[in-house]
Coordinates of C-alpha atoms in Angstrom, one line a residue:
D28 CA 61.2 -5.8 62.6
M29 CA 57.7 -7.1 62.3
Q30 CA 57.4 -9.6 65.0
T31 CA 58.5 -7.3 67.8
T32 CA 55.8 -6.6 70.4
T33 CA 55.2 -3.3 72.0
P34 CA 55.4 -3.4 75.9
G35 CA 53.5 -6.2 77.6
K36 CA 51.8 -9.3 76.2
A37 CA 50.4 -8.9 72.7
T38 CA 46.6 -8.3 72.6
V39 CA 46.5 -7.0 69.1
G40 CA 47.6 -9.2 66.1
I41 CA 48.5 -7.4 62.9
L42 CA 48.5 -9.5 59.7
M43 CA 49.5 -8.8 56.2
G44 CA 49.8 -10.9 53.1
S45 CA 53.2 -9.6 52.1
D46 CA 56.0 -7.6 53.7
S47 CA 55.4 -4.9 51.0
D48 CA 52.2 -4.1 53.0
W49 CA 54.3 -3.2 56.2
P50 CA 54.8 0.5 55.3
I51 CA 51.0 0.9 55.4
M52 CA 50.3 -1.5 58.3
K53 CA 53.1 -0.1 60.5
A54 CA 50.6 2.8 61.3
A55 CA 48.4 0.3 63.2
A56 CA 51.5 -0.9 65.2
D57 CA 52.4 2.7 65.9
V58 CA 49.0 3.4 67.4
C59 CA 49.3 0.3 69.7
G60 CA 52.7 1.7 70.8
E61 CA 51.2 5.1 71.5
F62 CA 48.6 3.5 73.8
Q63 CA 51.1 1.0 75.3
V64 CA 49.2 -2.0 74.0
G65 CA 51.2 -5.1 73.0
C66 CA 50.9 -6.1 69.4
D67 CA 52.6 -8.5 67.1
A68 CA 52.9 -8.3 63.3
R69 CA 53.2 -11.2 60.9
V70 CA 53.2 -11.9 57.2
I71 CA 50.7 -14.8 56.5
S72 CA 49.0 -15.3 53.1
A73 CA 45.4 -16.5 52.8
H74 CA 46.4 -18.0 49.5
R75 CA 50.0 -19.1 49.8
T76 CA 50.0 -20.3 53.4
P77 CA 46.3 -21.0 54.3
R78 CA 47.1 -23.6 56.9
D79 CA 49.5 -21.2 58.7
L80 CA 46.6 -18.7 58.7
E81 CA 44.2 -21.2 60.2
Q82 CA 46.7 -22.1 62.9
Y83 CA 47.4 -18.4 63.7
A84 CA 43.7 -17.4 63.8
A85 CA 42.4 -20.5 65.5
G86 CA 44.9 -20.1 68.4
A87 CA 44.8 -16.3 68.7
F88 CA 42.5 -16.1 71.7
E89 CA 44.4 -18.7 73.6
R90 CA 47.7 -16.8 72.9
G91 CA 46.1 -13.7 74.5
L92 CA 45.1 -11.8 71.4
R93 CA 41.8 -9.9 71.6
V94 CA 41.6 -8.1 68.2
I95 CA 43.2 -8.9 64.9
I96 CA 43.9 -6.3 62.2
A97 CA 44.5 -7.8 58.7
G98 CA 45.6 -5.7 55.8
A99 CA 45.3 -7.0 52.2
G100 CA 45.4 -5.7 48.6
G101 CA 44.0 -7.1 45.4
A102 CA 41.6 -10.0 46.0
A103 CA 42.0 -9.1 49.7
H104 CA 40.8 -12.4 51.3
L105 CA 43.1 -12.3 54.3
P106 CA 40.7 -10.4 56.7
G107 CA 37.7 -12.6 55.7
V108 CA 39.5 -15.9 56.0
T109 CA 41.0 -14.8 59.3
A110 CA 37.5 -14.0 60.6
A111 CA 36.3 -17.5 59.4
F112 CA 38.9 -19.1 61.7
T113 CA 38.4 -17.0 64.9
T114 CA 35.8 -15.6 67.3
L115 CA 37.9 -12.4 67.8
P116 CA 36.9 -9.2 66.1
V117 CA 38.8 -8.7 62.9
I118 CA 39.4 -5.3 61.4
G119 CA 40.2 -5.3 57.6
V120 CA 42.5 -2.7 56.0
P121 CA 42.1 -2.5 52.2
I122 CA 45.6 -1.8 50.8
Q123 CA 45.8 0.1 47.5
G124 CA 47.4 -1.9 44.8
K125 CA 48.4 -1.0 41.3
A126 CA 44.9 -1.7 39.9
L127 CA 41.6 0.1 40.7
E128 CA 43.0 2.4 43.4
G129 CA 42.2 -0.1 46.2
M130 CA 38.5 -0.3 45.4
D131 CA 38.9 -4.0 44.6
S132 CA 40.3 -4.6 48.0
L133 CA 37.8 -2.4 49.8
L134 CA 34.8 -4.1 48.2
S135 CA 36.3 -7.6 48.8
I136 CA 36.8 -6.9 52.5
V137 CA 33.6 -5.1 53.2
Q138 CA 31.3 -7.6 51.4
M139 CA 31.5 -10.4 53.9
P140 CA 28.7 -13.0 54.0
P141 CA 26.2 -13.0 56.9
G142 CA 27.6 -14.5 60.1
V143 CA 31.2 -13.7 59.4
P144 CA 31.7 -9.9 60.0
V145 CA 34.8 -8.0 59.3
A146 CA 35.0 -4.3 60.5
T147 CA 36.5 -2.4 57.5
V148 CA 38.3 0.9 57.5
G149 CA 39.2 3.0 54.5
V150 CA 41.8 2.2 51.9
N151 CA 45.3 2.3 53.5
A152 CA 43.7 3.5 56.8
A153 CA 45.8 1.3 59.1
K154 CA 45.9 4.1 61.7
N155 CA 42.1 4.0 62.0
A156 CA 42.3 0.2 62.3
G157 CA 44.7 0.6 65.2
L158 CA 42.5 3.2 66.8
L159 CA 39.4 1.0 66.4
A160 CA 41.3 -1.9 68.0
I161 CA 42.2 0.3 71.0
Q162 CA 38.5 1.4 71.3
I163 CA 37.4 -2.3 71.3
L164 CA 40.0 -3.1 74.1
A165 CA 39.0 0.1 76.0
T166 CA 35.5 -1.2 76.5
S167 CA 36.9 -3.5 79.2
D168 CA 40.1 -1.5 80.2
E169 CA 39.8 1.6 82.3
R170 CA 43.3 2.8 81.6
L171 CA 42.7 2.6 77.8
Q172 CA 39.4 4.3 78.2
K173 CA 41.0 7.3 79.9
A174 CA 43.8 7.4 77.4
F175 CA 41.3 7.4 74.6
V176 CA 39.3 10.3 76.1
E177 CA 42.6 12.2 76.3
F178 CA 43.3 11.3 72.7
K179 CA 39.8 12.7 71.6
E180 CA 40.4 15.9 73.6
K181 CA 43.8 16.4 71.9
L182 CA 42.1 15.8 68.5
A183 CA 39.5 18.4 69.3
N184 CA 42.1 20.9 70.4
E185 CA 44.1 20.4 67.2
S186 CA 41.0 21.1 65.2
R187 CA 40.2 24.3 67.2
A188 CA 43.8 25.5 66.7
K189 CA 43.4 25.0 62.9
N190 CA 40.2 27.0 63.0
R191 CA 42.0 29.8 64.9
T192 CA 44.8 29.8 62.3
L193 CA 42.3 30.0 59.5
A194 CA 40.4 32.9 61.2
E195 CA 43.7 34.8 61.6
S196 CA 44.6 34.3 57.9
L197 CA 41.2 35.5 56.8
K198 CA 41.6 38.8 58.8
R199 CA 44.8 39.7 56.9

């Protein structure tokens, strides 16, 4: 279910324009879960329910959110409009649609006007959006900082293991 929050009060909001985006956006929620950071996920459309989006984004800080991740395909206005209504950092996830392999969404999200920034990750890269949200929170949270250092070490060890596997296969 989308509105479940991981342990603790939600500090990361995850938005998407349609529930069809959830299979992609779930990766951001999974990252929050891995780092034991509360998140909540909702379907709100920048075009179909703009007033709901305004209400959600404008009240986000007061509700305890500190970062918002917004995924969108096609015209992909959700992250930008969200950023217009909040002072919180917004991370946009371009979602690949049927047309243009997600390039339309990527360019729409990344080309924000001066004064209204949206951090943008790669097409369908909700996992990276989740990791970026954790990194932002970790700047003022020692537990998260340590957990992220461990995450980076694990990543490095996995890469070294792949290198050893390659070296072994080249010897044969």
